[in-house]
Amino acid sequence: NTNHAHTYTHVQHGHTMWWGTLGTMRPFQPFDPDLDARRIYAALDNKTVDVRTLIWILTNRTNAQRQNIAVAYHNLAQKDLNAVLKKALSGAVQELLLALLMTPAQFDSHRLRHSMEGLGTDEEALLEVLCTRSPEQLRDITIEYKQAYGRYLEKDLISETSKDFTKLVLAILKKEELNTTGEIDYQVIAQDVKSLKDAIIAKKSDPTPWIQVLTSRNADHLNRVFSRLEDMNGEPVDKTVQSNFSGDLRLGLRILVQTIQNTPLYLAQRLHTSMKKNSVVRGILVGRSEEDLLWVRVHFRKLANSSLYSTIEKEFKGDLQLALLGICRSEDI
């Protein structure tokens, strides 16, 4: 199953880290946070900031290691590394390095907040975070969101969305897998297929069963449901969703279906269509760097007919290019 890289949970300084085995970032050895902190201090101390050193260190350490470096820097300089970077740098490089210093839950919270701020909501950015995270990760994100912004994620989602789309995003946020992993329950599969099918036979499609089933089962179970549905309808589930629902709800259900079927493929497609959008590229590269970025690269290569690495080389320049390549890590031939 390419969907879920085996993840180890690693606790450091009260932060839970999610490590996938298919990420591009591995623990740097031998790791010395004090040495890294001194190098960063020196890089920031000059009149001209040595951005390359900052990039080299921060894109070569895991998130847990970067948290340790930030603590070591604070002990050394008596200043907050985030604040110093914010002042010393600007633009896209600043945003990227600050993103690398956030814990995974902080970064996802930041992306969710960003997708809802200002005029209009960026539904796809919102859905990308919600649909690609596990129930456990979503709980961490909800707590972090409140800590970071003094706001309730659920309330913000309600005020930024409407009608059935609101129901969908709240169901995703609170998703709990009710069926047991590793057991195939053919009876429940048959029931789910029937309720999804019945919901779209009527004159007006009823999204409720779709929302309910897709947010309360694990991916293995749902993929069995989808393949039966595809046999019955003679078309991909994505197409069924497209022709039976509309607006934000359709977008939400489509992304949910795509991420259930194959998250790295969905992310590769999103990168492929949004290469010009800095925030999307940053979001996926930073957000997946310790989970499944290797798989995303494989799918991207097939889709785009060129590697993610060389596409970044072509689309970006200067320090930002260097930093993104550092996270992407290597070329796929």
Tab-separated table of C-alpha atoms in Angstrom:
chain	number	residue	atom	x	y	z
A	1	ASN	CA	0.000	0.000	0.000
A	2	THR	CA	1.794	3.116	-1.195
A	3	ASN	CA	-0.598	5.316	0.673
A	4	HIS	CA	0.702	4.991	4.174
A	5	ALA	CA	4.413	4.875	4.688
A	6	HIS	CA	5.171	3.074	7.907
A	7	THR	CA	5.468	5.844	10.446
A	8	TYR	CA	7.435	5.910	13.635
A	9	THR	CA	6.427	8.246	16.381
A	10	HIS	CA	9.344	10.002	17.901
A	11	VAL	CA	8.954	12.241	20.907
A	12	GLN	CA	11.367	15.036	21.546
A	13	HIS	CA	10.831	18.034	23.802
A	14	GLY	CA	7.154	17.230	24.117
A	15	HIS	CA	6.660	17.413	20.349
A	16	THR	CA	5.488	14.319	18.594
A	17	MET	CA	7.259	13.893	15.298
A	18	TRP	CA	5.969	11.884	12.413
A	19	TRP	CA	8.631	9.992	10.596
A	20	GLY	CA	7.877	8.145	7.425
A	21	THR	CA	10.415	5.857	5.871
A	22	LEU	CA	9.719	7.391	2.466
A	23	GLY	CA	10.700	10.934	3.319
A	24	THR	CA	13.685	12.739	1.804
A	25	MET	CA	14.912	14.025	5.161
A	26	ARG	CA	16.757	11.601	7.389
A	27	PRO	CA	18.395	12.267	10.752
A	28	PHE	CA	21.756	13.971	10.172
A	29	GLN	CA	24.684	12.102	11.736
A	30	PRO	CA	26.728	12.945	13.744
A	31	PHE	CA	24.339	15.586	15.026
A	32	ASP	CA	25.610	18.429	17.208
A	33	PRO	CA	22.928	21.088	17.848
A	34	ASP	CA	25.409	23.395	19.607
A	35	LEU	CA	27.773	23.366	16.653
A	36	ASP	CA	24.862	24.030	14.268
A	37	ALA	CA	23.661	26.859	16.498
A	38	ARG	CA	27.131	28.458	16.451
A	39	ARG	CA	27.292	28.192	12.656
A	40	ILE	CA	23.849	29.778	12.346
A	41	TYR	CA	24.858	32.493	14.799
A	42	ALA	CA	27.935	33.278	12.706
A	43	ALA	CA	25.896	33.213	9.473
A	44	LEU	CA	23.472	35.784	10.903
A	45	ASP	CA	26.139	37.909	12.566
A	46	ASN	CA	27.631	39.464	9.452
A	47	LYS	CA	26.380	42.608	7.794
A	48	THR	CA	25.554	40.412	4.822
A	49	VAL	CA	23.678	37.353	5.989
A	50	ASP	CA	25.188	34.048	4.887
A	51	VAL	CA	21.941	32.561	3.587
A	52	ARG	CA	23.614	29.526	2.021
A	53	THR	CA	24.873	28.250	5.370
A	54	LEU	CA	21.401	28.682	6.870
A	55	ILE	CA	19.876	26.742	3.977
A	56	TRP	CA	22.518	24.039	4.082
A	57	ILE	CA	21.959	23.370	7.789
A	58	LEU	CA	18.171	23.665	7.940
A	59	THR	CA	17.457	21.529	4.871
A	60	ASN	CA	19.857	18.816	6.060
A	61	ARG	CA	18.280	18.147	9.453
A	62	THR	CA	15.026	16.464	10.447
A	63	ASN	CA	12.299	18.477	12.125
A	64	ALA	CA	13.213	17.061	15.548
A	65	GLN	CA	16.833	18.088	14.975
A	66	ARG	CA	15.782	21.600	13.898
A	67	GLN	CA	13.784	21.977	17.129
A	68	ASN	CA	16.958	21.094	19.062
A	69	ILE	CA	18.991	23.616	17.059
A	70	ALA	CA	16.445	26.354	17.877
A	71	VAL	CA	16.813	25.587	21.597
A	72	ALA	CA	20.619	25.567	21.324
A	73	TYR	CA	20.526	28.883	19.434
A	74	HIS	CA	18.346	30.434	22.117
A	75	ASN	CA	20.797	29.321	24.823
A	76	LEU	CA	23.702	30.722	22.853
A	77	ALA	CA	22.289	34.038	21.621
A	78	GLN	CA	19.563	34.656	24.211
A	79	LYS	CA	17.332	35.381	21.255
A	80	ASP	CA	14.582	33.509	19.465
A	81	LEU	CA	15.871	32.037	16.190
A	82	ASN	CA	12.516	32.639	14.481
A	83	ALA	CA	12.560	36.317	15.345
A	84	VAL	CA	16.161	36.731	14.184
A	85	LEU	CA	15.480	34.977	10.861
A	86	LYS	CA	12.362	37.071	10.339
A	87	LYS	CA	14.433	40.227	10.691
A	88	ALA	CA	17.482	39.057	8.735
A	89	LEU	CA	15.660	37.627	5.722
A	90	SER	CA	12.698	38.506	3.558
A	91	GLY	CA	10.417	37.089	0.895
A	92	ALA	CA	10.074	33.472	-0.110
A	93	VAL	CA	13.367	32.262	1.411
A	94	GLN	CA	12.363	33.710	4.770
A	95	GLU	CA	8.970	31.982	4.574
A	96	LEU	CA	10.563	28.658	3.691
A	97	LEU	CA	13.160	28.700	6.480
A	98	LEU	CA	10.553	29.765	9.042
A	99	ALA	CA	8.371	26.883	7.836
A	100	LEU	CA	11.246	24.464	8.439
A	101	LEU	CA	11.521	25.656	12.040
A	102	MET	CA	7.868	24.916	12.824
A	103	THR	CA	6.802	21.543	14.195
A	104	PRO	CA	4.597	19.563	11.764
A	105	ALA	CA	1.435	20.501	13.683
A	106	GLN	CA	2.460	24.178	13.765
A	107	PHE	CA	3.152	24.180	10.039
A	108	ASP	CA	-0.185	22.559	9.177
A	109	SER	CA	-2.008	25.000	11.485
A	110	HIS	CA	-0.212	27.865	9.801
A	111	ARG	CA	-1.258	26.596	6.381
A	112	LEU	CA	-4.881	26.199	7.452
A	113	ARG	CA	-4.954	29.703	8.929
A	114	HIS	CA	-3.330	31.109	5.812
A	115	SER	CA	-5.909	29.397	3.566
A	116	MET	CA	-8.755	31.112	5.454
A	117	GLU	CA	-7.284	34.564	6.023
A	118	GLY	CA	-8.138	37.580	3.927
A	119	LEU	CA	-10.710	37.701	1.160
A	120	GLY	CA	-12.127	34.347	0.149
A	121	THR	CA	-10.944	30.947	1.223
A	122	ASP	CA	-8.407	28.834	-0.636
A	123	GLU	CA	-10.499	25.655	-0.528
A	124	GLU	CA	-7.932	23.453	-2.180
A	125	ALA	CA	-5.157	24.457	0.250
A	126	LEU	CA	-7.551	23.843	3.126
A	127	LEU	CA	-8.565	20.422	1.812
A	128	GLU	CA	-4.995	19.397	1.040
A	129	VAL	CA	-4.051	19.670	4.714
A	130	LEU	CA	-7.261	18.161	6.091
A	131	CYS	CA	-7.431	15.223	3.669
A	132	THR	CA	-3.789	14.144	3.896
A	133	ARG	CA	-3.556	13.915	7.689
A	134	SER	CA	-4.465	11.080	10.044
A	135	PRO	CA	-7.096	11.499	12.807
A	136	GLU	CA	-4.255	11.680	15.347
A	137	GLN	CA	-2.442	14.396	13.386
A	138	LEU	CA	-5.677	16.365	12.976
A	139	ARG	CA	-6.172	16.338	16.752
A	140	ASP	CA	-2.646	17.724	17.234
A	141	ILE	CA	-3.294	20.388	14.589
A	142	THR	CA	-6.553	21.448	16.292
A	143	ILE	CA	-4.745	21.929	19.622
A	144	GLU	CA	-1.846	23.757	17.968
A	145	TYR	CA	-4.201	26.055	16.024
A	146	LYS	CA	-5.800	27.227	19.273
A	147	GLN	CA	-2.375	27.789	20.865
A	148	ALA	CA	-0.970	29.678	17.894
A	149	TYR	CA	-3.944	31.874	17.001
A	150	GLY	CA	-6.191	31.893	20.071
A	151	ARG	CA	-9.001	30.740	17.791
A	152	TYR	CA	-10.954	27.540	17.368
A	153	LEU	CA	-10.234	25.733	14.113
A	154	GLU	CA	-13.756	24.314	14.023
A	155	LYS	CA	-15.360	27.762	14.384
A	156	ASP	CA	-13.133	29.216	11.658
A	157	LEU	CA	-14.023	26.360	9.311
A	158	ILE	CA	-17.731	26.939	9.960
A	159	SER	CA	-17.481	30.657	9.275
A	160	GLU	CA	-15.367	30.206	6.121
A	161	THR	CA	-17.463	27.496	4.440
A	162	SER	CA	-21.135	26.880	3.781
A	163	LYS	CA	-23.852	24.197	3.757
A	164	ASP	CA	-22.795	20.671	2.753
A	165	PHE	CA	-19.189	21.725	2.308
A	166	THR	CA	-19.134	22.752	5.977
A	167	LYS	CA	-20.470	19.317	6.928
A	168	LEU	CA	-17.751	17.687	4.860
A	169	VAL	CA	-14.793	19.637	6.270
A	170	LEU	CA	-15.996	19.172	9.859
A	171	ALA	CA	-16.439	15.428	9.269
A	172	ILE	CA	-12.890	15.230	7.875
A	173	LEU	CA	-11.529	17.189	10.840
A	174	LYS	CA	-13.205	14.835	13.296
A	175	LYS	CA	-12.688	11.667	11.293
A	176	GLU	CA	-12.553	8.497	13.327
A	177	GLU	CA	-11.990	5.172	11.687
A	178	LEU	CA	-14.788	3.025	13.052
A	179	ASN	CA	-13.737	-0.205	11.377
A	180	THR	CA	-10.780	-2.224	12.619
A	181	THR	CA	-7.609	-2.098	10.586
A	182	GLY	CA	-6.459	-5.384	9.129
A	183	GLU	CA	-9.889	-6.984	9.114
A	184	ILE	CA	-11.902	-7.156	5.908
A	185	ASP	CA	-15.601	-6.860	6.666
A	186	TYR	CA	-17.432	-7.803	3.469
A	187	GLN	CA	-20.792	-7.051	5.026
A	188	VAL	CA	-19.853	-3.440	5.802
A	189	ILE	CA	-18.243	-3.093	2.353
A	190	ALA	CA	-21.524	-4.191	0.736
A	191	GLN	CA	-23.539	-1.822	2.953
A	192	ASP	CA	-21.249	1.097	2.138
A	193	VAL	CA	-21.390	0.414	-1.597
A	194	LYS	CA	-25.181	0.316	-1.423
A	195	SER	CA	-25.512	3.549	0.564
A	196	LEU	CA	-23.116	5.423	-1.773
A	197	LYS	CA	-24.948	4.069	-4.823
A	198	ASP	CA	-28.433	4.832	-3.419
A	199	ALA	CA	-27.366	8.378	-2.572
A	200	ILE	CA	-26.734	9.241	-6.228
A	201	ILE	CA	-29.608	7.363	-7.878
A	202	ALA	CA	-32.209	9.862	-6.676
A	203	LYS	CA	-33.046	13.011	-8.670
A	204	LYS	CA	-30.980	15.116	-6.307
A	205	SER	CA	-27.818	13.438	-5.024
A	206	ASP	CA	-27.631	13.169	-1.246
A	207	PRO	CA	-24.123	13.984	0.023
A	208	THR	CA	-24.757	12.766	3.591
A	209	PRO	CA	-23.925	9.057	3.057
A	210	TRP	CA	-20.854	10.023	1.029
A	211	ILE	CA	-19.591	12.318	3.768
A	212	GLN	CA	-20.370	9.765	6.458
A	213	VAL	CA	-18.774	6.719	4.801
A	214	LEU	CA	-15.688	8.509	3.446
A	215	THR	CA	-14.791	10.000	6.829
A	216	SER	CA	-15.380	7.020	9.083
A	217	ARG	CA	-13.486	4.155	7.443
A	218	ASN	CA	-9.841	3.388	6.809
A	219	ALA	CA	-8.258	3.634	3.352
A	220	ASP	CA	-7.996	-0.124	2.738
A	221	HIS	CA	-11.717	-0.595	3.361
A	222	LEU	CA	-12.658	2.439	1.249
A	223	ASN	CA	-10.499	1.323	-1.656
A	224	ARG	CA	-12.434	-1.965	-1.715
A	225	VAL	CA	-15.691	0.006	-1.629
A	226	PHE	CA	-14.453	2.230	-4.468
A	227	SER	CA	-13.412	-0.661	-6.686
A	228	ARG	CA	-16.863	-2.289	-6.335
A	229	LEU	CA	-18.525	1.020	-7.055
A	230	GLU	CA	-16.321	1.476	-10.121
A	231	ASP	CA	-17.277	-1.993	-11.401
A	232	MET	CA	-20.975	-1.180	-10.963
A	233	ASN	CA	-20.820	2.295	-12.481
A	234	GLY	CA	-18.234	1.516	-15.151
A	235	GLU	CA	-16.271	4.676	-14.331
A	236	PRO	CA	-13.733	5.939	-11.781
A	237	VAL	CA	-15.193	7.178	-8.468
A	238	ASP	CA	-13.685	10.584	-9.200
A	239	LYS	CA	-15.891	10.822	-12.295
A	240	THR	CA	-18.971	9.667	-10.364
A	241	VAL	CA	-18.375	12.452	-7.839
A	242	GLN	CA	-17.846	14.965	-10.625
A	243	SER	CA	-21.125	14.210	-12.335
A	244	ASN	CA	-23.285	13.962	-9.190
A	245	PHE	CA	-22.154	16.865	-7.028
A	246	SER	CA	-21.264	20.497	-7.612
A	247	GLY	CA	-19.343	23.472	-6.253
A	248	ASP	CA	-17.098	23.294	-3.175
A	249	LEU	CA	-18.667	20.012	-2.106
A	250	ARG	CA	-17.638	18.386	-5.374
A	251	LEU	CA	-14.088	19.691	-5.004
A	252	GLY	CA	-13.964	18.429	-1.411
A	253	LEU	CA	-15.266	14.957	-2.197
A	254	ARG	CA	-12.943	14.641	-5.193
A	255	ILE	CA	-9.858	15.542	-3.169
A	256	LEU	CA	-10.974	13.226	-0.380
A	257	VAL	CA	-11.423	10.342	-2.848
A	258	GLN	CA	-8.055	11.049	-4.525
A	259	THR	CA	-6.172	11.149	-1.211
A	260	ILE	CA	-7.842	7.939	-0.026
A	261	GLN	CA	-6.815	6.221	-3.257
A	262	ASN	CA	-3.272	7.565	-3.387
A	263	THR	CA	-2.073	10.579	-1.408
A	264	PRO	CA	1.386	10.887	-3.051
A	265	LEU	CA	-0.227	10.808	-6.507
A	266	TYR	CA	-2.685	13.552	-5.526
A	267	LEU	CA	0.193	15.682	-4.186
A	268	ALA	CA	2.254	15.094	-7.335
A	269	GLN	CA	-0.699	16.272	-9.448
A	270	ARG	CA	-1.105	19.328	-7.261
A	271	LEU	CA	2.586	20.192	-7.624
A	272	HIS	CA	2.363	19.640	-11.364
A	273	THR	CA	-0.548	22.080	-11.789
A	274	SER	CA	0.683	24.627	-9.211
A	275	MET	CA	4.436	24.880	-9.815
A	276	LYS	CA	4.065	28.646	-10.157
A	277	LYS	CA	2.464	28.894	-6.712
A	278	ASN	CA	5.149	29.297	-4.126
A	279	SER	CA	2.944	28.434	-1.160
A	280	VAL	CA	1.795	25.137	-2.701
A	281	VAL	CA	5.336	23.984	-3.521
A	282	ARG	CA	6.586	24.999	-0.073
A	283	GLY	CA	3.607	23.374	1.624
A	284	ILE	CA	4.052	20.005	-0.040
A	285	LEU	CA	7.855	19.861	0.115
A	286	VAL	CA	8.095	20.875	3.761
A	287	GLY	CA	4.936	19.044	4.819
A	288	ARG	CA	5.860	15.707	3.234
A	289	SER	CA	9.661	15.810	3.623
A	290	GLU	CA	9.661	13.197	6.390
A	291	GLU	CA	6.683	11.196	5.193
A	292	ASP	CA	6.375	10.307	1.532
A	293	LEU	CA	8.172	12.869	-0.590
A	294	LEU	CA	10.061	10.056	-2.342
A	295	TRP	CA	6.728	8.635	-3.526
A	296	VAL	CA	5.530	12.088	-4.561
A	297	ARG	CA	8.701	12.385	-6.650
A	298	VAL	CA	8.074	9.034	-8.351
A	299	HIS	CA	4.515	10.026	-9.326
A	300	PHE	CA	5.612	13.498	-10.409
A	301	ARG	CA	8.200	11.979	-12.745
A	302	LYS	CA	5.502	9.879	-14.464
A	303	LEU	CA	3.059	12.778	-14.715
A	304	ALA	CA	5.368	15.545	-15.815
A	305	ASN	CA	7.840	13.519	-17.819
A	306	SER	CA	10.592	15.274	-15.922
A	307	SER	CA	11.770	14.952	-12.352
A	308	LEU	CA	10.606	17.192	-9.525
A	309	TYR	CA	14.245	18.138	-8.985
A	310	SER	CA	14.842	19.430	-12.513
A	311	THR	CA	11.417	21.099	-12.575
A	312	ILE	CA	12.330	23.073	-9.445
A	313	GLU	CA	15.676	23.948	-11.063
A	314	LYS	CA	13.818	25.347	-14.050
A	315	GLU	CA	11.034	27.176	-12.163
A	316	PHE	CA	12.966	28.778	-9.298
A	317	LYS	CA	16.223	30.625	-8.949
A	318	GLY	CA	18.767	31.803	-6.400
A	319	ASP	CA	18.548	30.934	-2.715
A	320	LEU	CA	14.947	29.759	-2.903
A	321	GLN	CA	15.885	27.249	-5.601
A	322	LEU	CA	18.797	26.045	-3.478
A	323	ALA	CA	16.569	25.529	-0.433
A	324	LEU	CA	13.806	23.713	-2.339
A	325	LEU	CA	16.358	21.446	-4.014
A	326	GLY	CA	17.808	20.726	-0.578
A	327	ILE	CA	14.416	19.443	0.601
A	328	CYS	CA	13.670	17.598	-2.648
A	329	ARG	CA	17.111	16.040	-2.108
A	330	SER	CA	17.960	14.334	-5.382
A	331	GLU	CA	17.317	13.753	-9.044
A	332	ASP	CA	15.054	10.965	-10.348
A	333	ILE	CA	16.424	9.615	-13.592
